[in-house]
mmCIF file with all atom_site columns, C-alpha atoms in Angstrom:
data_model
loop_
_atom_site.group_PDB
_atom_site.id
_atom_site.type_symbol
_atom_site.label_atom_id
_atom_site.label_alt_id
_atom_site.label_comp_id
_atom_site.label_asym_id
_atom_site.label_entity_id
_atom_site.label_seq_id
_atom_site.pdbx_PDB_ins_code
_atom_site.Cartn_x
_atom_site.Cartn_y
_atom_site.Cartn_z
_atom_site.occupancy
_atom_site.B_iso_or_equiv
_atom_site.pdbx_formal_charge
_atom_site.auth_seq_id
_atom_site.auth_comp_id
_atom_site.auth_asym_id
_atom_site.auth_atom_id
_atom_site.pdbx_PDB_model_num
ATOM 1   C CA . MET H 1 1   ? -166.390 -60.379 -29.920 1.00 67.00 ? 129 MET H CA 1
ATOM 2   C CA . TRP H 1 2   ? -169.257 -61.548 -32.147 1.00 77.00 ? 130 TRP H CA 1
ATOM 3   C CA . SER H 1 3   ? -172.493 -59.691 -32.703 1.00 87.00 ? 131 SER H CA 1
ATOM 4   C CA . LEU H 1 4   ? -176.046 -60.511 -33.657 1.00 91.00 ? 132 LEU H CA 1
ATOM 5   C CA . LYS H 1 5   ? -178.954 -58.202 -34.546 1.00 96.00 ? 133 LYS H CA 1
ATOM 6   C CA . LYS H 1 6   ? -182.622 -59.049 -35.052 1.00 96.00 ? 134 LYS H CA 1
ATOM 7   C CA . LYS H 1 7   ? -186.000 -57.339 -34.902 1.00 97.00 ? 135 LYS H CA 1
ATOM 8   C CA . VAL H 1 8   ? -189.659 -58.255 -34.855 1.00 98.00 ? 136 VAL H CA 1
ATOM 9   C CA . LEU H 1 9   ? -192.945 -56.386 -35.124 1.00 98.00 ? 137 LEU H CA 1
ATOM 10  C CA . ILE H 1 10  ? -195.508 -57.155 -32.443 1.00 98.00 ? 138 ILE H CA 1
ATOM 11  C CA . ASP H 1 11  ? -199.176 -56.230 -32.732 1.00 97.00 ? 139 ASP H CA 1
ATOM 12  C CA . ARG H 1 12  ? -199.444 -55.023 -29.123 1.00 97.00 ? 140 ARG H CA 1
ATOM 13  C CA . ARG H 1 13  ? -199.053 -51.681 -27.389 1.00 96.00 ? 141 ARG H CA 1
ATOM 14  C CA . LEU H 1 14  ? -195.538 -50.554 -26.504 1.00 97.00 ? 142 LEU H CA 1
ATOM 15  C CA . GLY H 1 15  ? -195.986 -50.387 -22.738 1.00 96.00 ? 143 GLY H CA 1
ATOM 16  C CA . GLU H 1 16  ? -197.505 -53.854 -22.527 1.00 96.00 ? 144 GLU H CA 1
ATOM 17  C CA . VAL H 1 17  ? -194.733 -55.492 -24.578 1.00 97.00 ? 145 VAL H CA 1
ATOM 18  C CA . HIS H 1 18  ? -191.989 -53.729 -22.628 1.00 98.00 ? 146 HIS H CA 1
ATOM 19  C CA . GLN H 1 19  ? -193.516 -54.566 -19.246 1.00 97.00 ? 147 GLN H CA 1
ATOM 20  C CA . PHE H 1 20  ? -193.912 -58.261 -20.100 1.00 97.00 ? 148 PHE H CA 1
ATOM 21  C CA . ALA H 1 21  ? -190.577 -58.706 -21.882 1.00 97.00 ? 149 ALA H CA 1
ATOM 22  C CA . THR H 1 22  ? -188.424 -57.072 -19.202 1.00 97.00 ? 150 THR H CA 1
ATOM 23  C CA . ASN H 1 23  ? -189.896 -59.069 -16.299 1.00 97.00 ? 151 ASN H CA 1
ATOM 24  C CA . PRO H 1 24  ? -187.379 -61.884 -15.621 1.00 97.00 ? 152 PRO H CA 1
ATOM 25  C CA . LYS H 1 25  ? -190.101 -64.091 -14.135 1.00 96.00 ? 153 LYS H CA 1
ATOM 26  C CA . HIS H 1 26  ? -191.479 -64.520 -17.680 1.00 96.00 ? 154 HIS H CA 1
ATOM 27  C CA . TRP H 1 27  ? -188.271 -65.017 -19.659 1.00 96.00 ? 155 TRP H CA 1
ATOM 28  C CA . TYR H 1 28  ? -188.236 -68.815 -19.585 1.00 96.00 ? 156 TYR H CA 1
ATOM 29  C CA . GLN H 1 29  ? -191.684 -68.739 -21.241 1.00 96.00 ? 157 GLN H CA 1
ATOM 30  C CA . TRP H 1 30  ? -190.441 -67.100 -24.436 1.00 97.00 ? 158 TRP H CA 1
ATOM 31  C CA . TYR H 1 31  ? -186.616 -66.989 -24.508 1.00 96.00 ? 159 TYR H CA 1
ATOM 32  C CA . ALA H 1 32  ? -185.543 -70.154 -26.330 1.00 95.00 ? 160 ALA H CA 1
ATOM 33  C CA . GLY H 1 33  ? -183.439 -72.462 -24.160 1.00 93.00 ? 161 GLY H CA 1
ATOM 34  C CA . LEU H 1 34  ? -183.571 -70.367 -20.987 1.00 95.00 ? 162 LEU H CA 1
ATOM 35  C CA . SER H 1 35  ? -184.405 -71.726 -17.540 1.00 96.00 ? 163 SER H CA 1
ATOM 36  C CA . GLU H 1 36  ? -186.375 -69.975 -14.836 1.00 96.00 ? 164 GLU H CA 1
ATOM 37  C CA . ALA H 1 37  ? -184.308 -67.395 -12.956 1.00 96.00 ? 165 ALA H CA 1
ATOM 38  C CA . GLU H 1 38  ? -182.610 -68.407 -9.714  1.00 97.00 ? 166 GLU H CA 1
ATOM 39  C CA . ASN H 1 39  ? -181.252 -66.058 -7.047  1.00 98.00 ? 167 ASN H CA 1
ATOM 40  C CA . LEU H 1 40  ? -183.406 -63.341 -8.601  1.00 98.00 ? 168 LEU H CA 1
ATOM 41  C CA . LYS H 1 41  ? -182.958 -59.906 -7.074  1.00 98.00 ? 169 LYS H CA 1
ATOM 42  C CA . GLY H 1 42  ? -185.183 -57.264 -8.638  1.00 97.00 ? 170 GLY H CA 1
ATOM 43  C CA . LYS H 1 43  ? -188.004 -57.105 -11.173 1.00 96.00 ? 171 LYS H CA 1
ATOM 44  C CA . GLY H 1 44  ? -186.156 -56.237 -14.385 1.00 96.00 ? 172 GLY H CA 1
ATOM 45  C CA . GLY H 1 45  ? -185.055 -52.695 -13.597 1.00 97.00 ? 173 GLY H CA 1
ATOM 46  C CA . LYS H 1 46  ? -181.506 -51.434 -13.358 1.00 97.00 ? 174 LYS H CA 1
ATOM 47  C CA . GLY H 1 47  ? -179.584 -53.473 -10.764 1.00 98.00 ? 175 GLY H CA 1
ATOM 48  C CA . THR H 1 48  ? -181.684 -56.624 -11.197 1.00 98.00 ? 176 THR H CA 1
ATOM 49  C CA . SER H 1 49  ? -179.496 -59.744 -11.112 1.00 98.00 ? 177 SER H CA 1
ATOM 50  C CA . MET H 1 50  ? -180.086 -63.454 -11.482 1.00 98.00 ? 178 MET H CA 1
ATOM 51  C CA . ASP H 1 51  ? -178.542 -66.800 -12.343 1.00 98.00 ? 179 ASP H CA 1
ATOM 52  C CA . LEU H 1 52  ? -179.846 -68.743 -15.329 1.00 97.00 ? 180 LEU H CA 1
ATOM 53  C CA . MET H 1 53  ? -179.182 -71.914 -17.250 1.00 96.00 ? 181 MET H CA 1
ATOM 54  C CA . TYR H 1 54  ? -179.060 -71.573 -21.011 1.00 91.00 ? 182 TYR H CA 1
ATOM 55  C CA . PHE H 1 55  ? -179.559 -74.856 -22.841 1.00 89.00 ? 183 PHE H CA 1
ATOM 56  C CA . PHE H 1 56  ? -177.711 -74.599 -26.123 1.00 77.00 ? 184 PHE H CA 1
ATOM 57  C CA . PHE H 1 57  ? -176.090 -77.026 -28.518 1.00 70.00 ? 185 PHE H CA 1
ATOM 58  C CA . GLY H 1 58  ? -176.893 -79.952 -26.218 1.00 77.00 ? 186 GLY H CA 1
ATOM 59  C CA . ARG H 1 59  ? -175.235 -78.355 -23.200 1.00 80.00 ? 187 ARG H CA 1
ATOM 60  C CA . SER H 1 60  ? -176.410 -76.450 -20.169 1.00 88.00 ? 188 SER H CA 1
ATOM 61  C CA . LEU H 1 61  ? -174.484 -73.231 -19.666 1.00 88.00 ? 189 LEU H CA 1
ATOM 62  C CA . GLU H 1 62  ? -174.486 -71.356 -16.343 1.00 93.00 ? 190 GLU H CA 1
ATOM 63  C CA . LEU H 1 63  ? -174.941 -67.622 -16.768 1.00 95.00 ? 191 LEU H CA 1
ATOM 64  C CA . HIS H 1 64  ? -175.265 -64.598 -14.533 1.00 98.00 ? 192 HIS H CA 1
ATOM 65  C CA . VAL H 1 65  ? -177.265 -61.613 -15.809 1.00 98.00 ? 193 VAL H CA 1
ATOM 66  C CA . LEU H 1 66  ? -177.036 -58.064 -14.472 1.00 98.00 ? 194 LEU H CA 1
ATOM 67  C CA . VAL H 1 67  ? -179.451 -55.432 -15.790 1.00 98.00 ? 195 VAL H CA 1
ATOM 68  C CA . VAL H 1 68  ? -177.558 -52.190 -16.371 1.00 98.00 ? 196 VAL H CA 1
ATOM 69  C CA . GLU H 1 69  ? -180.366 -50.126 -17.913 1.00 98.00 ? 197 GLU H CA 1
ATOM 70  C CA . ASN H 1 70  ? -184.133 -50.146 -18.217 1.00 98.00 ? 198 ASN H CA 1
ATOM 71  C CA . ALA H 1 71  ? -185.221 -46.682 -19.230 1.00 97.00 ? 199 ALA H CA 1
ATOM 72  C CA . VAL H 1 72  ? -187.614 -44.557 -21.215 1.00 97.00 ? 200 VAL H CA 1
ATOM 73  C CA . THR H 1 73  ? -186.061 -43.025 -24.327 1.00 97.00 ? 201 THR H CA 1
ATOM 74  C CA . GLU H 1 74  ? -187.366 -40.297 -26.588 1.00 94.00 ? 202 GLU H CA 1
ATOM 75  C CA . ASN H 1 75  ? -188.697 -43.053 -28.842 1.00 93.00 ? 203 ASN H CA 1
ATOM 76  C CA . GLY H 1 76  ? -189.772 -45.905 -26.554 1.00 97.00 ? 204 GLY H CA 1
ATOM 77  C CA . TYR H 1 77  ? -187.714 -47.920 -24.083 1.00 98.00 ? 205 TYR H CA 1
ATOM 78  C CA . VAL H 1 78  ? -184.246 -49.446 -23.887 1.00 98.00 ? 206 VAL H CA 1
ATOM 79  C CA . TRP H 1 79  ? -183.204 -52.430 -21.749 1.00 98.00 ? 207 TRP H CA 1
ATOM 80  C CA . ARG H 1 80  ? -179.578 -53.607 -21.448 1.00 98.00 ? 208 ARG H CA 1
ATOM 81  C CA . CYS H 1 81  ? -177.830 -56.357 -19.556 1.00 98.00 ? 209 CYS H CA 1
ATOM 82  C CA . LEU H 1 82  ? -174.369 -57.813 -19.018 1.00 98.00 ? 210 LEU H CA 1
ATOM 83  C CA . ILE H 1 83  ? -173.894 -61.570 -19.199 1.00 96.00 ? 211 ILE H CA 1
ATOM 84  C CA . SER H 1 84  ? -171.100 -63.507 -17.522 1.00 95.00 ? 212 SER H CA 1
ATOM 85  C CA . GLY H 1 85  ? -170.370 -67.144 -16.864 1.00 92.00 ? 213 GLY H CA 1
ATOM 86  C CA . ALA H 1 86  ? -170.089 -69.795 -19.577 1.00 86.00 ? 214 ALA H CA 1
ATOM 87  C CA . PHE H 1 87  ? -169.648 -66.922 -22.020 1.00 85.00 ? 215 PHE H CA 1
ATOM 88  C CA . ASP H 1 88  ? -169.441 -63.164 -21.685 1.00 90.00 ? 216 ASP H CA 1
ATOM 89  C CA . GLY H 1 89  ? -171.650 -60.743 -23.524 1.00 93.00 ? 217 GLY H CA 1
ATOM 90  C CA . ASN H 1 90  ? -174.209 -58.005 -23.458 1.00 97.00 ? 218 ASN H CA 1
ATOM 91  C CA . GLN H 1 91  ? -177.693 -57.571 -24.832 1.00 97.00 ? 219 GLN H CA 1
ATOM 92  C CA . THR H 1 92  ? -179.613 -54.461 -25.796 1.00 98.00 ? 220 THR H CA 1
ATOM 93  C CA . TRP H 1 93  ? -183.351 -54.576 -26.382 1.00 98.00 ? 221 TRP H CA 1
ATOM 94  C CA . ARG H 1 94  ? -185.145 -51.543 -27.797 1.00 98.00 ? 222 ARG H CA 1
ATOM 95  C CA . TYR H 1 95  ? -188.924 -51.201 -27.777 1.00 98.00 ? 223 TYR H CA 1
ATOM 96  C CA . VAL H 1 96  ? -190.134 -48.668 -30.336 1.00 98.00 ? 224 VAL H CA 1
ATOM 97  C CA . PRO H 1 97  ? -193.738 -47.677 -31.081 1.00 97.00 ? 225 PRO H CA 1
ATOM 98  C CA . VAL H 1 98  ? -194.870 -48.274 -34.660 1.00 96.00 ? 226 VAL H CA 1
ATOM 99  C CA . GLU H 1 99  ? -198.209 -47.674 -36.322 1.00 90.00 ? 227 GLU H CA 1
ATOM 100 C CA . ASN H 1 100 ? -199.475 -51.188 -35.697 1.00 85.00 ? 228 ASN H CA 1
ATOM 101 C CA . GLY H 1 101 ? -197.843 -51.913 -32.328 1.00 96.00 ? 229 GLY H CA 1
ATOM 102 C CA . THR H 1 102 ? -194.245 -52.323 -31.191 1.00 98.00 ? 230 THR H CA 1
ATOM 103 C CA . GLU H 1 103 ? -190.981 -52.998 -32.963 1.00 98.00 ? 231 GLU H CA 1
ATOM 104 C CA . VAL H 1 104 ? -188.570 -54.958 -30.780 1.00 98.00 ? 232 VAL H CA 1
ATOM 105 C CA . GLN H 1 105 ? -184.938 -54.509 -31.777 1.00 98.00 ? 233 GLN H CA 1
ATOM 106 C CA . PHE H 1 106 ? -182.421 -56.974 -30.352 1.00 97.00 ? 234 PHE H CA 1
ATOM 107 C CA . GLU H 1 107 ? -178.632 -56.677 -30.352 1.00 97.00 ? 235 GLU H CA 1
ATOM 108 C CA . MET H 1 108 ? -176.156 -59.013 -28.713 1.00 95.00 ? 236 MET H CA 1
ATOM 109 C CA . GLU H 1 109 ? -172.394 -59.072 -28.486 1.00 92.00 ? 237 GLU H CA 1
ATOM 110 C CA . TYR H 1 110 ? -170.741 -62.158 -27.057 1.00 85.00 ? 238 TYR H CA 1
ATOM 111 C CA . ASP H 1 111 ? -167.321 -63.686 -26.670 1.00 78.00 ? 239 ASP H CA 1
ATOM 112 C CA . LEU H 1 112 ? -166.742 -67.404 -26.422 1.00 68.00 ? 240 LEU H CA 1
ATOM 113 C CA . PRO H 1 113 ? -163.933 -68.721 -24.253 1.00 66.00 ? 241 PRO H CA 1
ATOM 114 C CA . GLY H 1 114 ? -161.215 -70.845 -25.752 1.00 61.00 ? 242 GLY H CA 1
ATOM 115 C CA . SER H 1 115 ? -158.612 -71.014 -28.427 1.00 54.00 ? 243 SER H CA 1
ATOM 116 C CA . ILE H 1 116 ? -158.691 -70.576 -32.155 1.00 51.00 ? 244 ILE H CA 1
ATOM 117 C CA . PHE H 1 117 ? -160.746 -73.775 -32.334 1.00 52.00 ? 245 PHE H CA 1
ATOM 118 C CA . GLY H 1 118 ? -163.507 -72.018 -30.402 1.00 58.00 ? 246 GLY H CA 1
ATOM 119 C CA . LYS H 1 119 ? -163.396 -69.146 -32.882 1.00 58.00 ? 247 LYS H CA 1
ATOM 120 C CA . VAL H 1 120 ? -163.644 -71.552 -35.835 1.00 59.00 ? 248 VAL H CA 1
ATOM 121 C CA . ALA H 1 121 ? -166.532 -73.422 -34.161 1.00 59.00 ? 249 ALA H CA 1
ATOM 122 C CA . ASN H 1 122 ? -168.300 -70.109 -33.603 1.00 57.00 ? 250 ASN H CA 1
ATOM 123 C CA . THR H 1 123 ? -167.942 -69.130 -37.228 1.00 62.00 ? 251 THR H CA 1
ATOM 124 C CA . LEU H 1 124 ? -169.074 -72.502 -38.553 1.00 63.00 ? 252 LEU H CA 1
ATOM 125 C CA . TYR H 1 125 ? -171.732 -73.637 -36.120 1.00 70.00 ? 253 TYR H CA 1
ATOM 126 C CA . ILE H 1 126 ? -172.469 -71.563 -33.081 1.00 72.00 ? 254 ILE H CA 1
ATOM 127 C CA . LYS H 1 127 ? -173.168 -68.284 -34.865 1.00 76.00 ? 255 LYS H CA 1
ATOM 128 C CA . LYS H 1 128 ? -175.752 -70.010 -37.055 1.00 80.00 ? 256 LYS H CA 1
ATOM 129 C CA . LEU H 1 129 ? -177.327 -71.727 -34.042 1.00 82.00 ? 257 LEU H CA 1
ATOM 130 C CA . MET H 1 130 ? -177.419 -68.446 -32.078 1.00 82.00 ? 258 MET H CA 1
ATOM 131 C CA . ASN H 1 131 ? -179.080 -66.772 -35.051 1.00 87.00 ? 259 ASN H CA 1
ATOM 132 C CA . ASN H 1 132 ? -181.745 -69.501 -35.210 1.00 90.00 ? 260 ASN H CA 1
ATOM 133 C CA . SER H 1 133 ? -182.232 -69.401 -31.440 1.00 91.00 ? 261 SER H CA 1
ATOM 134 C CA . MET H 1 134 ? -182.808 -65.642 -31.472 1.00 94.00 ? 262 MET H CA 1
ATOM 135 C CA . GLU H 1 135 ? -185.256 -65.897 -34.360 1.00 96.00 ? 263 GLU H CA 1
ATOM 136 C CA . GLN H 1 136 ? -187.199 -68.460 -32.329 1.00 96.00 ? 264 GLN H CA 1
ATOM 137 C CA . THR H 1 137 ? -186.961 -66.289 -29.204 1.00 97.00 ? 265 THR H CA 1
ATOM 138 C CA . LEU H 1 138 ? -188.379 -63.231 -30.962 1.00 97.00 ? 266 LEU H CA 1
ATOM 139 C CA . GLN H 1 139 ? -191.111 -65.294 -32.595 1.00 98.00 ? 267 GLN H CA 1
ATOM 140 C CA . ASN H 1 140 ? -192.035 -66.720 -29.170 1.00 97.00 ? 268 ASN H CA 1
ATOM 141 C CA . LEU H 1 141 ? -192.210 -63.202 -27.705 1.00 98.00 ? 269 LEU H CA 1
ATOM 142 C CA . LYS H 1 142 ? -194.407 -62.091 -30.606 1.00 97.00 ? 270 LYS H CA 1
ATOM 143 C CA . ASP H 1 143 ? -196.737 -65.109 -30.313 1.00 97.00 ? 271 ASP H CA 1
ATOM 144 C CA . ILE H 1 144 ? -197.193 -64.756 -26.557 1.00 97.00 ? 272 ILE H CA 1
ATOM 145 C CA . SER H 1 145 ? -197.576 -60.981 -26.668 1.00 96.00 ? 273 SER H CA 1
ATOM 146 C CA . GLU H 1 146 ? -200.190 -61.109 -29.377 1.00 96.00 ? 274 GLU H CA 1
ATOM 147 C CA . SER H 1 147 ? -202.181 -63.937 -27.769 1.00 92.00 ? 275 SER H CA 1
ATOM 148 C CA . GLU H 1 148 ? -202.833 -62.389 -24.357 1.00 65.00 ? 276 GLU H CA 1
#
């Protein structure tokens, strides 16, 4: 399993960022390469599920997302999901108050199907592309959150 971690500071109040970012109806607006949700059941809380298309590396990948946690913590909020379909993985998003707004902390673990060739491709290409995609995703979230 591969992992990726990123964070971004957003000049917007914690509750507003969390509310916007965890609403699956908005994801396609800021999550790089993601389609609008289909078969959406829920509003982003625990138990929410949906089907999505993730456009990556010139391909469209069918994914299913299940939210397993969306909760208040002693220092903000945490949101977690399981991903299945074209690849398996999980994401954890933490929303933490900071002096000038909100720090969004992103972690993802994923496993690509296939043989050793898939593992080599991940190391050489896909990991770098995923890294760039997540940087763009977090920048999009920051830009939209700070503009409204």
